Structure formats: structure tokens, C-alpha cells
Amino acid sequence: MNTTTLTLHESWYARRSLFDWVFAAIVAAAGLFAFARYQPSMDVYEKVILLAAIPALVWLGWFWRPLRVLALVVGAAALLAIASYQGDLARAEQVFWLKYFLSSQSAILWMSVLFFMSTVFYWLGFFGGEKTALTLAAARGSLAHEGAPAALGRPGGGTFADAMERIGSRIAWAAVTMALIGTMVRWYESHQIGPDIGHIPVSNLYEVFVLFCWLTTAFYLYFEERYATRALGAFVMLVVSAAVGFLLWYTLVRGAHEIQPLVPALQSWWMKLHVPANFIGYGTFALAAMVAFAYLIKQQADETRWWRLAPIWLLGAALCFVPIAFRQRGVAEAGGSYWVGYATISALIAAGILLGRRRIAARLPSFEVLDDVMYKSIAVGFAFFTIATVLGALWAADAWGGYWSWDPKETWALIVWLNYAAWLHMRLVKGLRGSLASWWALVGLAVTTFAFLGVNMFLSGLHSYGTL
């Protein structure tokens, strides 16, 4: 027994490269430096969060190695931006790399452009050639091993389609990088405005949409590497681009990028835990829904009867419904032409998918891979959404004196939780698979979207500080 344990330990340490240890040392040094310098201004909860973040970030970097480079690049760029400010926010218009790249607003605008570009390149991959390189047999063999797919190596190939998807993937990484740089710098900028204004940037719709975009993309990029297929990027990036489209409207029309003081209900350390956990759930639920959409497209690729192509028609209807819903609520008055363009692009996307469904289906991975990605996304999202719901109840008790008040946001959060709890129950107990599971995941996205945005638009309650 001791020999086995020693061998396992040696094997685990043997998998650690020099870069792993250098990364761990840098993270530990940076975290301890921040603790030593800023701990007088932190409460006990913030100190615990900071110290716990050190081993958590090291573990994440070791678990998924691309995160090591991402963390170091984001940290270096954020520190460069902070040093360039020199405590004066007016320098954002004077220093070249602050004005055009590293101020929070510049970085987030770059994020937006890069996400759109990534979406375009991923979709070009569908129309550039037939499926290559990765065989379905390899995918099935991976799935058969203990019921979980191992990494199959980097997806690749030599065709134009492979090149387009590869570019799309790299641009997506760049977009995530700029999103994180923008988030870190915005955090710093908020503290420079005033000591009572500084806060983690997850407090309003503008900030959480940035969070949603990079979290959803990061989870997708993990699955992309793990399953060695980039074909799902086109579908996942659609929902990310839709979020970016809302973000740009919210910025241009509402000036939402301006940093505002926190309302009293949000002046709590609970926000640092509850909101990120919540949006891991939202992001992975959205990812699962887009994979479900890809599943249905692949399943119905050869269908010629128009009424059997319901997924595509519903996508177009859902995308085009957004401008109508916004106009009904009077929030599109200053951006009417913007939403006309949004609806036009949405209709073109739906038409392109309809006409190119056979070519799209030919490049998609096997049904087994699609089903497994959908299941794992929902499982991860459900776990974090459950944590977020518990944290939200504790926060409510701290802020309002009660764990649950049947506020509209709380009620719809419960509906979302019950929906995915039922999905997972049917999957694990009854073997839910195929088109029914996919349709259910798509319905789940509609329910989640209403809980996230619809409640803010059409209902009011204790969470009304998030209204449009």
C-alpha cells in the first residue's frame, strides 16, 4: 500500500513542469505581496478570499495549463496599466496604450470586436471544406474510457476550414484576455474615483455581461481542447456575440460603462462570491443550449419538410423577438436603428444555418460528443448555480433579515434551479438523451434568460437595482 501511494505521488509530481512551479511561485508571491500591502484595508472575509485564491489559481493553472499563460499575461498587462495611471485617471487620455488598449473601456471594446471576429472565423470554418483530422472513432473510444473523454490532442488539420477555426479559437483567447484585463483595470479605476466607490466589477448589467462573455467562452475553450474539436465554437460564439451586441447597445445608449457607486444592498462581500458563481451557471447553461442547438441541426440536416426544421425557425424568431421586447418596454427609443440592424443580422444568421445545414452537420462532432458536452456543461452549471443560490439566501438574510422573500428574481432563480435539477435527474435516472434532452436544454436557456434579463425588464422587486 505504501509503495502504491509513493508511486502515485511520484507520478503526480512527475507531471509538473518547471513552468508549473514558476507559475505557482509567481502566484504565491503576488498574492502574499497584495495581502501584506493591502490587508489593513480589508475585512476578515476579504483576507480569507484573497488567501484562498492563491492555491485555487495555482490548481486551476495546473489542471488546465493554458490558464497559466492567460493569468500571467492578464496580470502583467493589468500591472502595466496601473503603473501607467500613476494614481491619475486623466492619464487614460494621455498615455497611448491606456487610451487605445489598456484602460478598462478600451480593453472591453477590444473584447467586443474580437468576439465578433472570432464568431465570423468559426462560421467560415463550416463552409470551407469537409471534416478532417479527428476521427469519430477516436472520440467514441475516448468516451468509452471510464465514461469520460480524455484529451485527444490539439484539434487541427490542413484545410481552409481548419485554418479558419484555428484563427477563430485564437481570437477567442485574445478576447478573453482583453475582457479580463478590462475587468482588472476597471476594479482599480473604481478605487481611484473614491474610497467609497471602489468595488469588484460585477455590480451592474454592464459588468456582468462582460463576466458572462468571458466565462462562457473560457468554458467553451476548455471543452474545445478536451474534445479536440473546434466545430462547436460557431454555435457557442453566437450567444456570446448576442451578449456583446446587448453590451454595446447598453454602452452607447445608456452610458452604462460609467463607474457608479454601489447601492447599499450591494455593499457586501457576499457579492464577490454570489455573482461569479451565478454567472458560471448562466454561462454553462448557455453553452449547453447552443450545443443542444448544434445537436438538433445535425439530427435534422437531411430534413426537407419546413415544419420539421423548428430549431432554426425558433432561433430566428427568438433573436428577432429581442428588439420587439425592448421596444415594448420603451428601452429602444434611442437605439431603434441599432435594433433594426440586430434583427436583420439575426434573420441572415438563421437563413444561413437553414441553407447550409448539411455542410454544418458534416463538420460537427458525433452525437456522443455533443451529448456529453451538453451534459457536463449543465452539471457544472447546476453545481455552481446551487452554490450561488445558497450564497444568495445567506446574503439576503444579512441584508434584508430573511433568507427567502419570494421576490421575482428569487422565484425565477428557483424555477431555473428546478428545471436543471429535473434535467439532471432524468439524465442520471432515466437515461435522458437525444432530441428530448436537447429541446429541454434550449427551453432551459429561455427560462434562464428570463430570470436574468426578463425579470429586470418586466417585473420589479428587491432586485430592481438591476433594471434596464
GROMACS .gro file of N, CA and C in nm, residues 203-205 250 263 265-266 395 400 456 461-468:
model
   54
  203SER      N    1  -2.125   4.443  -1.050
  203SER     CA    2  -2.234   4.505  -0.974
  203SER      C    3  -2.351   4.552  -1.058
  204ASN      N    4  -2.337   4.556  -1.191
  204ASN     CA    5  -2.448   4.601  -1.275
  204ASN      C    6  -2.450   4.522  -1.404
  205LEU      N    7  -2.550   4.549  -1.490
  205LEU     CA    8  -2.566   4.469  -1.611
  205LEU      C    9  -2.446   4.480  -1.704
  250TYR      N   10  -2.606   4.886  -2.465
  250TYR     CA   11  -2.616   4.935  -2.327
  250TYR      C   12  -2.512   5.043  -2.300
  263VAL      N   13  -2.509   5.065  -0.476
  263VAL     CA   14  -2.627   5.089  -0.392
  263VAL      C   15  -2.606   5.016  -0.261
  265ALA      N   16  -2.757   4.790  -0.092
  265ALA     CA   17  -2.778   4.644  -0.087
  265ALA      C   18  -2.659   4.566  -0.143
  266LEU      N   19  -2.580   4.631  -0.229
  266LEU     CA   20  -2.466   4.562  -0.292
  266LEU      C   21  -2.335   4.585  -0.219
  395TRP      N   22  -2.687   3.597   0.179
  395TRP     CA   23  -2.674   3.741   0.157
  395TRP      C   24  -2.805   3.812   0.189
  400TRP      N   25  -3.139   4.182   0.429
  400TRP     CA   26  -3.282   4.212   0.444
  400TRP      C   27  -3.347   4.139   0.562
  456ASN      N   28  -3.576   4.172  -1.491
  456ASN     CA   29  -3.533   4.312  -1.481
  456ASN      C   30  -3.619   4.402  -1.569
  461GLY      N   31  -3.896   4.439  -0.784
  461GLY     CA   32  -3.883   4.376  -0.655
  461GLY      C   33  -3.759   4.424  -0.584
  462LEU      N   34  -3.711   4.343  -0.493
  462LEU     CA   35  -3.592   4.381  -0.417
  462LEU      C   36  -3.468   4.389  -0.503
  463HIS      N   37  -3.470   4.323  -0.618
  463HIS     CA   38  -3.355   4.327  -0.710
  463HIS      C   39  -3.374   4.432  -0.818
  464SER      N   40  -3.459   4.529  -0.797
  464SER     CA   41  -3.490   4.626  -0.902
  464SER      C   42  -3.374   4.719  -0.936
  465TYR      N   43  -3.266   4.716  -0.856
  465TYR     CA   44  -3.148   4.798  -0.891
  465TYR      C   45  -3.083   4.749  -1.019
  466GLY      N   46  -3.125   4.633  -1.070
  466GLY     CA   47  -3.070   4.585  -1.195
  466GLY      C   48  -3.159   4.611  -1.315
  467THR      N   49  -3.257   4.702  -1.302
  467THR     CA   50  -3.350   4.726  -1.412
  467THR      C   51  -3.280   4.794  -1.529
  468LEU      N   52  -3.342   4.779  -1.647
  468LEU     CA   53  -3.290   4.842  -1.767
  468LEU      C   54  -3.336   4.987  -1.776
   0.00000   0.00000   0.00000
